[in-house]
JSON list of C-alpha atoms in Angstrom, two decimals:
[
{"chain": "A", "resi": 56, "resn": "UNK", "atom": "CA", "xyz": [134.43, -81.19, 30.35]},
{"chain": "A", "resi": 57, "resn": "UNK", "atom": "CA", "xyz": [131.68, -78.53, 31.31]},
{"chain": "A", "resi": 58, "resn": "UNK", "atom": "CA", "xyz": [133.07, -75.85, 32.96]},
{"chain": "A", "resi": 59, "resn": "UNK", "atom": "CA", "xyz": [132.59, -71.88, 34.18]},
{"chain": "A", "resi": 60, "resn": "UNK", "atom": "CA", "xyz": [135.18, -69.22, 34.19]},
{"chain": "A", "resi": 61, "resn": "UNK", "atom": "CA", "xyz": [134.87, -65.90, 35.75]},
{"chain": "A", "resi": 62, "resn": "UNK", "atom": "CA", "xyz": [137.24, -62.79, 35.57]},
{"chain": "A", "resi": 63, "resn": "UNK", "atom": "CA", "xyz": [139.62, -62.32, 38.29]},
{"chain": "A", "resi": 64, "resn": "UNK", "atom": "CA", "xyz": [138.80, -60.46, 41.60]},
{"chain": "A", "resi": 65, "resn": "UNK", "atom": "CA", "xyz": [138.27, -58.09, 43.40]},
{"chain": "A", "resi": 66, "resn": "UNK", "atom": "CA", "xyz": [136.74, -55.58, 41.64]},
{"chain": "A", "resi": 67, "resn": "UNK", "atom": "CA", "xyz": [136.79, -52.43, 43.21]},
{"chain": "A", "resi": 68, "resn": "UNK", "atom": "CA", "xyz": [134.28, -49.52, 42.25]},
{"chain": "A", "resi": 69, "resn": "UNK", "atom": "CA", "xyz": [132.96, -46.33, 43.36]},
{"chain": "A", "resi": 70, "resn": "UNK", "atom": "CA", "xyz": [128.86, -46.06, 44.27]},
{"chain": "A", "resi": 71, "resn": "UNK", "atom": "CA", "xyz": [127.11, -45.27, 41.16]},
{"chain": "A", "resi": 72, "resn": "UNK", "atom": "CA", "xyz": [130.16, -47.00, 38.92]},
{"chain": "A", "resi": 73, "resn": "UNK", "atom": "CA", "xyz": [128.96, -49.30, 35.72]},
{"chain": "A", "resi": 74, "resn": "UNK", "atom": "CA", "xyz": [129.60, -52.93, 36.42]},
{"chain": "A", "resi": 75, "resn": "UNK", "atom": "CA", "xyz": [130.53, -55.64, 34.04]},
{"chain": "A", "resi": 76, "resn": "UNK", "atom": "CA", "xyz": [131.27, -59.42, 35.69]},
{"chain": "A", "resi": 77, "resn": "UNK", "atom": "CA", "xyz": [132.46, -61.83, 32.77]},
{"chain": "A", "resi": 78, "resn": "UNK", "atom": "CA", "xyz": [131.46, -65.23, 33.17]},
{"chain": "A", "resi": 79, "resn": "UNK", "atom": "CA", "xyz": [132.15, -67.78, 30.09]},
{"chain": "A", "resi": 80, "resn": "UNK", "atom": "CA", "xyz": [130.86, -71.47, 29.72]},
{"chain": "A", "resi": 81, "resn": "UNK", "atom": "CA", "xyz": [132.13, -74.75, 28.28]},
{"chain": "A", "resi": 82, "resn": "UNK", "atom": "CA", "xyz": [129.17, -77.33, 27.76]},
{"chain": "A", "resi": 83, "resn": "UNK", "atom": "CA", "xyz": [128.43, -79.98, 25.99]},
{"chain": "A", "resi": 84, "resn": "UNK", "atom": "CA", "xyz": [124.54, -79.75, 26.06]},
{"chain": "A", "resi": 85, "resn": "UNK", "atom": "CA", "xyz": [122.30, -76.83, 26.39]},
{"chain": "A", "resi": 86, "resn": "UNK", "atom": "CA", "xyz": [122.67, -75.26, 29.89]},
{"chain": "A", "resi": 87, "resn": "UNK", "atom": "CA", "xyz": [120.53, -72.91, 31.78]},
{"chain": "A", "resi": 88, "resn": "UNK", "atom": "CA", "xyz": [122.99, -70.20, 33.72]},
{"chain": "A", "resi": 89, "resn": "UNK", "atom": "CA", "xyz": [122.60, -68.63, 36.98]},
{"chain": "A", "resi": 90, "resn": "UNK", "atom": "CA", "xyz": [124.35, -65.68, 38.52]},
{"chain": "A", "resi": 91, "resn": "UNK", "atom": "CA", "xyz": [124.72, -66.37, 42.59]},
{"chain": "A", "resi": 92, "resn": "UNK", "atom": "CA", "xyz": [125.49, -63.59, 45.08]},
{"chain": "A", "resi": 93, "resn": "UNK", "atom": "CA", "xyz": [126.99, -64.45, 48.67]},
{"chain": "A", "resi": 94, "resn": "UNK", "atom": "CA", "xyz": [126.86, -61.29, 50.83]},
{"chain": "A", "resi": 95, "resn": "UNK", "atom": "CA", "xyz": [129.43, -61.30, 53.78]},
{"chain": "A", "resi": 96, "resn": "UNK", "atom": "CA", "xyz": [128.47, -63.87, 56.58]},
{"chain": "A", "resi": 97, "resn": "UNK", "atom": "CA", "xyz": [125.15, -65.08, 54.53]},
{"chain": "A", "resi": 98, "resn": "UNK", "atom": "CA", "xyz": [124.50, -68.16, 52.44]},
{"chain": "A", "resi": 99, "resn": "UNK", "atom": "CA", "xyz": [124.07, -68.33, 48.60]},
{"chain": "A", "resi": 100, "resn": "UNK", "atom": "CA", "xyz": [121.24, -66.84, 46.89]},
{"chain": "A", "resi": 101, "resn": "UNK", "atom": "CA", "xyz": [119.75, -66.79, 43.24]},
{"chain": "A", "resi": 102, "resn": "UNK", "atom": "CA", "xyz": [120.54, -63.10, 41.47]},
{"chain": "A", "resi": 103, "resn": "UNK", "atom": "CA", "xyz": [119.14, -64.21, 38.02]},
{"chain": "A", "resi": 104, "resn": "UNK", "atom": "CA", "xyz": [118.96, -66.95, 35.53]},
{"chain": "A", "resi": 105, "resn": "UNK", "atom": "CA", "xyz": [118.58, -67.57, 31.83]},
{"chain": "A", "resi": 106, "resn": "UNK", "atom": "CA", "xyz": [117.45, -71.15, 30.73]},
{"chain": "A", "resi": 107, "resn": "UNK", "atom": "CA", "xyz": [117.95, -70.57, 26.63]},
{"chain": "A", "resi": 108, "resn": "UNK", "atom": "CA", "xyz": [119.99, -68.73, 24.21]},
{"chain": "A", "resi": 109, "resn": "UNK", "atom": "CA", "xyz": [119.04, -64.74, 23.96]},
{"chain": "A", "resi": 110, "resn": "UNK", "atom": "CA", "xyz": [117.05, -64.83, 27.24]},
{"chain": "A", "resi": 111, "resn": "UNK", "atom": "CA", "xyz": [118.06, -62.21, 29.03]},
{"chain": "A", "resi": 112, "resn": "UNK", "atom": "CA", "xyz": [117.79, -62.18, 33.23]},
{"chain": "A", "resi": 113, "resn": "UNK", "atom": "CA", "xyz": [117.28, -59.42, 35.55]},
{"chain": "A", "resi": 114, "resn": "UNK", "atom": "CA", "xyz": [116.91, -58.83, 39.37]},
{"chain": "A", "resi": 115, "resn": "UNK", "atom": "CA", "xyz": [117.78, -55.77, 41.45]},
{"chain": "A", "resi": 116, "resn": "UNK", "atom": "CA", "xyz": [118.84, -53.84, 38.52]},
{"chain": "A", "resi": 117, "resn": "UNK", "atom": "CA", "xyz": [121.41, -56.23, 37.88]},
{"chain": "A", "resi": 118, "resn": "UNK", "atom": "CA", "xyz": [120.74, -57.83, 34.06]},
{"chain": "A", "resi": 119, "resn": "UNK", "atom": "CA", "xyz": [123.04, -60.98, 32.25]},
{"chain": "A", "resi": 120, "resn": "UNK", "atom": "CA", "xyz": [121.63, -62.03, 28.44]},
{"chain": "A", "resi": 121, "resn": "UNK", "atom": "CA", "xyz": [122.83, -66.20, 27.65]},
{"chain": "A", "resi": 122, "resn": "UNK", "atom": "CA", "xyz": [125.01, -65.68, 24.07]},
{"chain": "A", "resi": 123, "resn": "UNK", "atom": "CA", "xyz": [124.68, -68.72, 22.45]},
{"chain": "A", "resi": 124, "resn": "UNK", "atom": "CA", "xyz": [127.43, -67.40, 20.02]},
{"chain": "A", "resi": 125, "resn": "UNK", "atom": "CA", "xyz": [130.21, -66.27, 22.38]},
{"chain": "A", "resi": 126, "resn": "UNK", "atom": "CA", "xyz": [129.17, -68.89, 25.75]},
{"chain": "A", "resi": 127, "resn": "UNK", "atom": "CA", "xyz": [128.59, -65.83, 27.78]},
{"chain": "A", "resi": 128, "resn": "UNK", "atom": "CA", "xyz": [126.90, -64.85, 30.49]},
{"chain": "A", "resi": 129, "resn": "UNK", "atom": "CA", "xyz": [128.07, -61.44, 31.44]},
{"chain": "A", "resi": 130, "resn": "UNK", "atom": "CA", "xyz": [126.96, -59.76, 34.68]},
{"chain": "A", "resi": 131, "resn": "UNK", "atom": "CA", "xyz": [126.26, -56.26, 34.30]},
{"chain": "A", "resi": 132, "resn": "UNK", "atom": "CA", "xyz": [124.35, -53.12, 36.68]},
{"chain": "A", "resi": 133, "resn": "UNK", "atom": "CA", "xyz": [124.22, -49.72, 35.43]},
{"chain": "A", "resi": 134, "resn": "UNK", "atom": "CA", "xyz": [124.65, -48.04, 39.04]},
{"chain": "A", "resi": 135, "resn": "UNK", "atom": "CA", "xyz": [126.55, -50.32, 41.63]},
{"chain": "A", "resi": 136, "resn": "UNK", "atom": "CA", "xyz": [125.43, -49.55, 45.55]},
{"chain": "A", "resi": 137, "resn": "UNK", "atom": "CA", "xyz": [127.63, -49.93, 48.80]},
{"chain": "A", "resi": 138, "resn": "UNK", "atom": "CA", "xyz": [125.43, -52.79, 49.46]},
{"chain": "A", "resi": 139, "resn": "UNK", "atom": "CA", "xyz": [126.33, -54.14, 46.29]},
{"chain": "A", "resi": 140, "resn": "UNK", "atom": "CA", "xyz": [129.75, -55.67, 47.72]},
{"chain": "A", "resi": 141, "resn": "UNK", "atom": "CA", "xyz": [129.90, -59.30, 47.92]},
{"chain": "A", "resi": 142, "resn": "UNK", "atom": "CA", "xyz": [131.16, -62.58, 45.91]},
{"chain": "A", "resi": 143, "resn": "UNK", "atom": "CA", "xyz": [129.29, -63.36, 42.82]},
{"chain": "A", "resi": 144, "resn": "UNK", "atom": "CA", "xyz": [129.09, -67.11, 40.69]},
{"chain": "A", "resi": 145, "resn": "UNK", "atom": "CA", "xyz": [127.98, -67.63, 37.50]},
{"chain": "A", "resi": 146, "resn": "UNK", "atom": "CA", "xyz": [127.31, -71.05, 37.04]},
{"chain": "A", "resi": 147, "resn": "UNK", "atom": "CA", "xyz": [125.71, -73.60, 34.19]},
{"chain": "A", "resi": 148, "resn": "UNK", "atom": "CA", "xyz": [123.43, -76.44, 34.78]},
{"chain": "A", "resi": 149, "resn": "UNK", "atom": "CA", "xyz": [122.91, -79.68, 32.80]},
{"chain": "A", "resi": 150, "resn": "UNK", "atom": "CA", "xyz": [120.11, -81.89, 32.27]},
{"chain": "A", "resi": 151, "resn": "UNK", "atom": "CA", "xyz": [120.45, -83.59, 35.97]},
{"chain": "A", "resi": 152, "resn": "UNK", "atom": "CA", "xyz": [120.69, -80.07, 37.65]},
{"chain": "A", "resi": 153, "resn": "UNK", "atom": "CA", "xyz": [123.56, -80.06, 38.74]},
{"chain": "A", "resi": 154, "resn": "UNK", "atom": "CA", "xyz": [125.62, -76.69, 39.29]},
{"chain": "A", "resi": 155, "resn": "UNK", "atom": "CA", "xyz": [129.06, -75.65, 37.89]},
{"chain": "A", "resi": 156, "resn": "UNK", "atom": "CA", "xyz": [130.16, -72.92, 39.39]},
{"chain": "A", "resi": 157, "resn": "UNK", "atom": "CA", "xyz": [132.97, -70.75, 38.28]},
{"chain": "A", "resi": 158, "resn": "UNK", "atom": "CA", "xyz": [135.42, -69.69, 41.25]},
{"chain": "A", "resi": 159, "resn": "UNK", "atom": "CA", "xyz": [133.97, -66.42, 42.33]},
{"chain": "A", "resi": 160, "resn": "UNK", "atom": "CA", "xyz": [134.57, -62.69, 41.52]},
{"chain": "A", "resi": 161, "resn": "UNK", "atom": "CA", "xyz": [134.45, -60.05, 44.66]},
{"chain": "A", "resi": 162, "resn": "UNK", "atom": "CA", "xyz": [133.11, -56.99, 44.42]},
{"chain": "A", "resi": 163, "resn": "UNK", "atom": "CA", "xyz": [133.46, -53.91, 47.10]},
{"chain": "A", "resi": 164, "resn": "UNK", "atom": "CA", "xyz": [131.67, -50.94, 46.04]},
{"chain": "A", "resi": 165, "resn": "UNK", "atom": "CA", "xyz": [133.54, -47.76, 47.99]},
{"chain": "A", "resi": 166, "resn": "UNK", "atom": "CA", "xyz": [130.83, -44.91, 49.03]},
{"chain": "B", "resi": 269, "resn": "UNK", "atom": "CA", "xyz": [108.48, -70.36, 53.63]},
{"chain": "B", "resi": 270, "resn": "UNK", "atom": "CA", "xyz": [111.55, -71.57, 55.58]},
{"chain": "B", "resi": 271, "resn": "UNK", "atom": "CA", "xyz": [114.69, -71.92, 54.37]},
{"chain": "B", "resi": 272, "resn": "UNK", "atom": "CA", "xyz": [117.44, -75.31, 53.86]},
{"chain": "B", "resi": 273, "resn": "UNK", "atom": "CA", "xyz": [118.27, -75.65, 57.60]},
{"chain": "B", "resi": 274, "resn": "UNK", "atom": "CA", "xyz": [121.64, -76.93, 57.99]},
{"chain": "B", "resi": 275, "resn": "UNK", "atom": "CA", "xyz": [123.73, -78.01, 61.76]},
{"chain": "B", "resi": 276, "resn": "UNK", "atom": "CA", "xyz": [126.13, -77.27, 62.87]},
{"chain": "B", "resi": 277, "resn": "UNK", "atom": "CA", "xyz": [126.99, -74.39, 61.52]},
{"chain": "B", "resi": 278, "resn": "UNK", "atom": "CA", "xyz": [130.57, -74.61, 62.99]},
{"chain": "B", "resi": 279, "resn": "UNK", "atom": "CA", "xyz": [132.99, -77.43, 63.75]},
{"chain": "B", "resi": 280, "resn": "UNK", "atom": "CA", "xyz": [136.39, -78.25, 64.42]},
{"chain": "B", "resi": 281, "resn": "UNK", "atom": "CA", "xyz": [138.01, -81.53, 64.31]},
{"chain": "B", "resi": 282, "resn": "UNK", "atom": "CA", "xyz": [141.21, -82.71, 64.50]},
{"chain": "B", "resi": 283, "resn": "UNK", "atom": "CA", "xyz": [142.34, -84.94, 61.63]},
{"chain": "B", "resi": 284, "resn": "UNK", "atom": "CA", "xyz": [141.27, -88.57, 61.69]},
{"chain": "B", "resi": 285, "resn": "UNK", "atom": "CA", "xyz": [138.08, -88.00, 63.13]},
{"chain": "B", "resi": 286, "resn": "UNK", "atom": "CA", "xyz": [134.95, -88.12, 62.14]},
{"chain": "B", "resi": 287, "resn": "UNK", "atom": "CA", "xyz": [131.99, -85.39, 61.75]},
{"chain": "B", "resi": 288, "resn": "UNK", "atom": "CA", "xyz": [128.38, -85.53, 60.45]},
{"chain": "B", "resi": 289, "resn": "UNK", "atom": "CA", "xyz": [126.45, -82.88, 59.12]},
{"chain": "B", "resi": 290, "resn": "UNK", "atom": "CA", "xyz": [122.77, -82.57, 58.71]},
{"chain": "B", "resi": 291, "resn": "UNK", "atom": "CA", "xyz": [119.98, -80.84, 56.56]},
{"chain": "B", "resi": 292, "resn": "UNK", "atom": "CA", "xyz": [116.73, -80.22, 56.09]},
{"chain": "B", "resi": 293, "resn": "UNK", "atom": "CA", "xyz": [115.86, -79.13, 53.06]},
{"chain": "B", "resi": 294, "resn": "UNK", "atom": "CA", "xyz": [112.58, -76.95, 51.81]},
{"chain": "B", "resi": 295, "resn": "UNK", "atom": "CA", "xyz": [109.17, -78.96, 52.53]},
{"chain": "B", "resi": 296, "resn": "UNK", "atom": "CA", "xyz": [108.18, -80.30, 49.30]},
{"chain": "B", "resi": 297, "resn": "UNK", "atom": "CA", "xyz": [111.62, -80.58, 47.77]},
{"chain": "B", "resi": 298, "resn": "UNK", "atom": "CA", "xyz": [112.62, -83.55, 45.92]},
{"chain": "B", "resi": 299, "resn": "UNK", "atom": "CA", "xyz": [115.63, -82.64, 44.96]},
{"chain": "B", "resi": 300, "resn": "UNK", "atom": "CA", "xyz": [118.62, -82.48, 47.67]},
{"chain": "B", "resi": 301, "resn": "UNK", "atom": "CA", "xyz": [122.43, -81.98, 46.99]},
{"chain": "B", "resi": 302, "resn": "UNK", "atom": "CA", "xyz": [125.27, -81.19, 49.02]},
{"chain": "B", "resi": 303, "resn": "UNK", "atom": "CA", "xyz": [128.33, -79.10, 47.93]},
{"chain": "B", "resi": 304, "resn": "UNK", "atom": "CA", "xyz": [131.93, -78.25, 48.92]},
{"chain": "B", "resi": 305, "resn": "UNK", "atom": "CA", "xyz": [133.17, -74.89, 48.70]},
{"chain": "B", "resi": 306, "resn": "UNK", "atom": "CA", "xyz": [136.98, -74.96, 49.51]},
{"chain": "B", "resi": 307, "resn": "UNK", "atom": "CA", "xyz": [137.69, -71.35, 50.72]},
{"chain": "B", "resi": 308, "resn": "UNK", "atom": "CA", "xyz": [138.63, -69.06, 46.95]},
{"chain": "B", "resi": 309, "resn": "UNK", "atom": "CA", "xyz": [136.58, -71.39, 45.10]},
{"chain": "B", "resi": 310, "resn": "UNK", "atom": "CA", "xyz": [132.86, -71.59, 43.87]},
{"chain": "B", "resi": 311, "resn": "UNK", "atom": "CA", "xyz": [130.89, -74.73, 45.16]},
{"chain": "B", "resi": 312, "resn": "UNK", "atom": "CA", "xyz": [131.11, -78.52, 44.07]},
{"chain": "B", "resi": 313, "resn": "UNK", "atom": "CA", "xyz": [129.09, -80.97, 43.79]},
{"chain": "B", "resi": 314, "resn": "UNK", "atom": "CA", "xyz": [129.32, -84.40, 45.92]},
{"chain": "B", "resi": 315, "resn": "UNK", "atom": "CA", "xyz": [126.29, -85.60, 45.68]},
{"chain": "B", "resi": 316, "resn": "UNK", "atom": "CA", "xyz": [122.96, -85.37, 44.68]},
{"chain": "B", "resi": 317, "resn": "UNK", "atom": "CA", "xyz": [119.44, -87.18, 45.85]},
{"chain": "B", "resi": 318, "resn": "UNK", "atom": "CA", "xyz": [116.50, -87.28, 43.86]},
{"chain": "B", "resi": 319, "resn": "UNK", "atom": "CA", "xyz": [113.82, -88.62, 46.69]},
{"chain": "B", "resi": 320, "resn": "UNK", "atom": "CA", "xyz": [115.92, -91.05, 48.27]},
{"chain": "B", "resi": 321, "resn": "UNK", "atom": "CA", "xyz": [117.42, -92.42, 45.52]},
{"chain": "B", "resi": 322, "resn": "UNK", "atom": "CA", "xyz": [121.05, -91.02, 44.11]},
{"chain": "B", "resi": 323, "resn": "UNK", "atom": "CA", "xyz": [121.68, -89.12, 40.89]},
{"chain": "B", "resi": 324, "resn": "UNK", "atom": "CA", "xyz": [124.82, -88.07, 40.97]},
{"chain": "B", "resi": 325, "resn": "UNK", "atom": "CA", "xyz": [128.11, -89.11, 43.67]},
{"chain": "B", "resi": 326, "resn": "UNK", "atom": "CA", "xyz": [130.64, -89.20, 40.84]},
{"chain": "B", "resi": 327, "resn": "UNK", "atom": "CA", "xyz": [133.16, -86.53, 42.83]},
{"chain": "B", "resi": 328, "resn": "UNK", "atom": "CA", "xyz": [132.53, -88.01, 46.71]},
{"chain": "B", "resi": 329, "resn": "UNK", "atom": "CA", "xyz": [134.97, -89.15, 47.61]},
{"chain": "B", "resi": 330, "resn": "UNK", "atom": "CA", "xyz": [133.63, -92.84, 49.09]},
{"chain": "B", "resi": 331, "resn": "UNK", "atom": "CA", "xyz": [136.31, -94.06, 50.82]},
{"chain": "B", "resi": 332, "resn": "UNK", "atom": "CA", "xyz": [135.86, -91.59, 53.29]},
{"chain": "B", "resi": 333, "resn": "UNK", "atom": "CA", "xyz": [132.68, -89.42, 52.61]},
{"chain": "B", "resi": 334, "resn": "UNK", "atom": "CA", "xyz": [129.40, -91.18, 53.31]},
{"chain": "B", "resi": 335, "resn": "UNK", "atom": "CA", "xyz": [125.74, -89.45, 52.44]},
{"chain": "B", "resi": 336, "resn": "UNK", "atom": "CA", "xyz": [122.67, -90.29, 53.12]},
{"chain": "B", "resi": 337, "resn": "UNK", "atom": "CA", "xyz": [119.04, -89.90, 52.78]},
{"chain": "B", "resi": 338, "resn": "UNK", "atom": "CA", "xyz": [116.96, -92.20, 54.38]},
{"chain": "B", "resi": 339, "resn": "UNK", "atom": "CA", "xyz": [113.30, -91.36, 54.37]},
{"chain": "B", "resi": 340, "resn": "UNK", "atom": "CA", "xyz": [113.48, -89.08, 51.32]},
{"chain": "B", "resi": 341, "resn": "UNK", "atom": "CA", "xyz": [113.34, -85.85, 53.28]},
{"chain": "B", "resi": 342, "resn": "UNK", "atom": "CA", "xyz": [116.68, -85.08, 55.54]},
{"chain": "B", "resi": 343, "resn": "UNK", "atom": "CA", "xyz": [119.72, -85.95, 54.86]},
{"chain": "B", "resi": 344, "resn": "UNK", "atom": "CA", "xyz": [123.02, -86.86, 56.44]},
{"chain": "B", "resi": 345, "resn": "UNK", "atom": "CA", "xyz": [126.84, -86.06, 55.34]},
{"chain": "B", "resi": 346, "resn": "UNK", "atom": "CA", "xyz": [129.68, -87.86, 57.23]},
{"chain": "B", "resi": 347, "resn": "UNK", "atom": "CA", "xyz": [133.43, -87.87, 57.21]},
{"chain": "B", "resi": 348, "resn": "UNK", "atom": "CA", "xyz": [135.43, -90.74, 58.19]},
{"chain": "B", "resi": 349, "resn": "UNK", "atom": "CA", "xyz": [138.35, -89.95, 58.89]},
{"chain": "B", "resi": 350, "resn": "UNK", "atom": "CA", "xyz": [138.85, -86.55, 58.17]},
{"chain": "B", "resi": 351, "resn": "UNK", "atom": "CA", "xyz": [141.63, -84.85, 56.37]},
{"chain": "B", "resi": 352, "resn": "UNK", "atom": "CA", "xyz": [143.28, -81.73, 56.38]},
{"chain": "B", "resi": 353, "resn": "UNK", "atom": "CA", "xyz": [142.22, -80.85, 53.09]},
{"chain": "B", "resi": 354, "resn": "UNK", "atom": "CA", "xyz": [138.98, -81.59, 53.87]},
{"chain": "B", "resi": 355, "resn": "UNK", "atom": "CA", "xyz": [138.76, -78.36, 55.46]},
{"chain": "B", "resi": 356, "resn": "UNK", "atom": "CA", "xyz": [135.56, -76.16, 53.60]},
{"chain": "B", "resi": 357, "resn": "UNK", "atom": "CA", "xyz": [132.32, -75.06, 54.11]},
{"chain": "B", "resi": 358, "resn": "UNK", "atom": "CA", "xyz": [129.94, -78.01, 53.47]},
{"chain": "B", "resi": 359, "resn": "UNK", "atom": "CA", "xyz": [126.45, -76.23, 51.56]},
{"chain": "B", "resi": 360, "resn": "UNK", "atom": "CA", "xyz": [123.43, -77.92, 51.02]},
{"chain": "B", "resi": 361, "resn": "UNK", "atom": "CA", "xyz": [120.68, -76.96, 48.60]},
{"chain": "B", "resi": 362, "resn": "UNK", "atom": "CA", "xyz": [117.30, -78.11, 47.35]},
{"chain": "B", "resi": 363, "resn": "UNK", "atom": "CA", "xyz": [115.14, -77.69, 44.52]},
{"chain": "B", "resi": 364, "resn": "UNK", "atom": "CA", "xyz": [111.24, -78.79, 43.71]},
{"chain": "B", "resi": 365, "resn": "UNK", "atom": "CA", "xyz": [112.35, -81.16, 40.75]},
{"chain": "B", "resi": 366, "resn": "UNK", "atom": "CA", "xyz": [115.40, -81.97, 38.66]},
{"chain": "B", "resi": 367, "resn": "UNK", "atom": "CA", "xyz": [116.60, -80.89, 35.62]},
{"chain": "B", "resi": 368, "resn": "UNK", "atom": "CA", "xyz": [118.42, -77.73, 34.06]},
{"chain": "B", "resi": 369, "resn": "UNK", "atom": "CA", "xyz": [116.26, -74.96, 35.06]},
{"chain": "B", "resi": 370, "resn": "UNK", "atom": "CA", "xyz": [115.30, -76.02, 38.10]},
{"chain": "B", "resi": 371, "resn": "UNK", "atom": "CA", "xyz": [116.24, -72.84, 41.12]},
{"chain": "B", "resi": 372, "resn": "UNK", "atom": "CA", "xyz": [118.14, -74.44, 43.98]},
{"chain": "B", "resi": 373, "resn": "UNK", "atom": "CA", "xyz": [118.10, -73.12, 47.14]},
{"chain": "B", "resi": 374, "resn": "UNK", "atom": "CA", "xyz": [121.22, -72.64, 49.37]},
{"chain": "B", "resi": 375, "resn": "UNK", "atom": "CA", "xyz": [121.02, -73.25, 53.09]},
{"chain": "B", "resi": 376, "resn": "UNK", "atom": "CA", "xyz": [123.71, -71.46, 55.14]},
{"chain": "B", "resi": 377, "resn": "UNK", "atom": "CA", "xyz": [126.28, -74.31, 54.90]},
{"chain": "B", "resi": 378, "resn": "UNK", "atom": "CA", "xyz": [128.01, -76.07, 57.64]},
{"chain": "B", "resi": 379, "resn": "UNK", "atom": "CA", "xyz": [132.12, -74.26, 57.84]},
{"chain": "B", "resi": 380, "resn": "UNK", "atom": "CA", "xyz": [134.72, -77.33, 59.29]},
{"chain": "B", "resi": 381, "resn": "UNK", "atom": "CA", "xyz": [138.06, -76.86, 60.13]},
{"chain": "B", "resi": 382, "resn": "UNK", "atom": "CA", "xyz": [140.16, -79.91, 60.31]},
{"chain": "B", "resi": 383, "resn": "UNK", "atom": "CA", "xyz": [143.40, -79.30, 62.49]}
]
């Protein structure tokens, strides 16, 4: 079935560090993906989406490009910020609009 | 623009009883659906309205989980009775439309502890 799977947490970085957040997708149609954040003791909230193959999405510095090729959806920001830290979902949706979420990655930025 | 509203935002419950939980979703929204998130895992989907009408209750569980949305606006999730594992926080998000790459918007979710 359709599915979303995310590397492992926590991630731990220094301020300023490179981040990379793997997300992969199983699907039988053609999705649109979404990156969700969750900052401590808040509710979900859109990061960025793609809704086609080589789109690329991009919100407060953070950037993820949809490969077709390789069902990815990698997270990445060039310069990661204290306020950074928090739980991030990739997830897929179908022609209904539904969500699929994969289980969460946390990140904690250290100044 | 507000937000999804959601209430309560906490409750505890002892098992075998019943809780409802309520939401109102962005003013123009069609498109209403609630989610569990068991604590460790991303969000899932029990069921979704489209107006009043549902699209999509394939993973509620009906013998004891009971949605509704009467008038095409609010809506209303009940447990009857509840379970131990039923324990999560209960999110509910709406979007303008349906379909793939339609954004849906997260209200602050509803966290129940069953004891």
């Amino acid at each position: 079935g359709d599915s979303v799977t995310q590397m492992e947490g926590p991630v731990t970085l220094s301020e300023e560090a490179f981040l990379t957040i793997n997300c992969t997708y199983t699907a039988t149609g053609y999705p649109s993906l979404f990156w969700y954040v969750q900052y401590p003791g808040e509710g979900l909230q859109l990061l960025l989406k793609a809704t086609k193959a080589d789109d690329k999405g991009s919100n407060k510095g953070f950037e993820a490009t949809y490969r077709k090729e390789t069902t990815s959806f990698h997270l990445e920001k060039g310069s990661v910020q204290v306020s950074d830290s928090a739980v991030y979902f990739c997830a897929l949706s179908l022609n209904t609009g539904k969500l699929i979420f994969g289980q969460g990655t946390t990140l904690q930025v250290k100044p | 623009e507000a937000g999804v509203a959601q209430s309560p935002r906490y409750k505890i419950i002892e098992k075998r009883q019943s809780v409802a939980f309520w939401c109102n979703p962005i003013s123009g929204h069609a498109t209403l659906y609630w989610y569990q998130q068991i604590l460790g895992q991303g969000p899932k989907l029990l069921i979704q309205f489209q107006n009043n009408g549902v699209v999509d209750d394939s993973q509620l569980p009906k013998d004891r989980f009971s949605a509704e949305r009467l008038k095409g606006v609010d809506s209303t999730l009940k447990i009857q009775p509840a379970k131990l594992e039923d324990s999560a926080v209960y999110l509910c998000a709406s979007s303008l439309g349906q379909g793939a790459r339609e954004t849906q918007y997260f209200g602050p979710g509803t966290r129940l502890l069953v004891l």
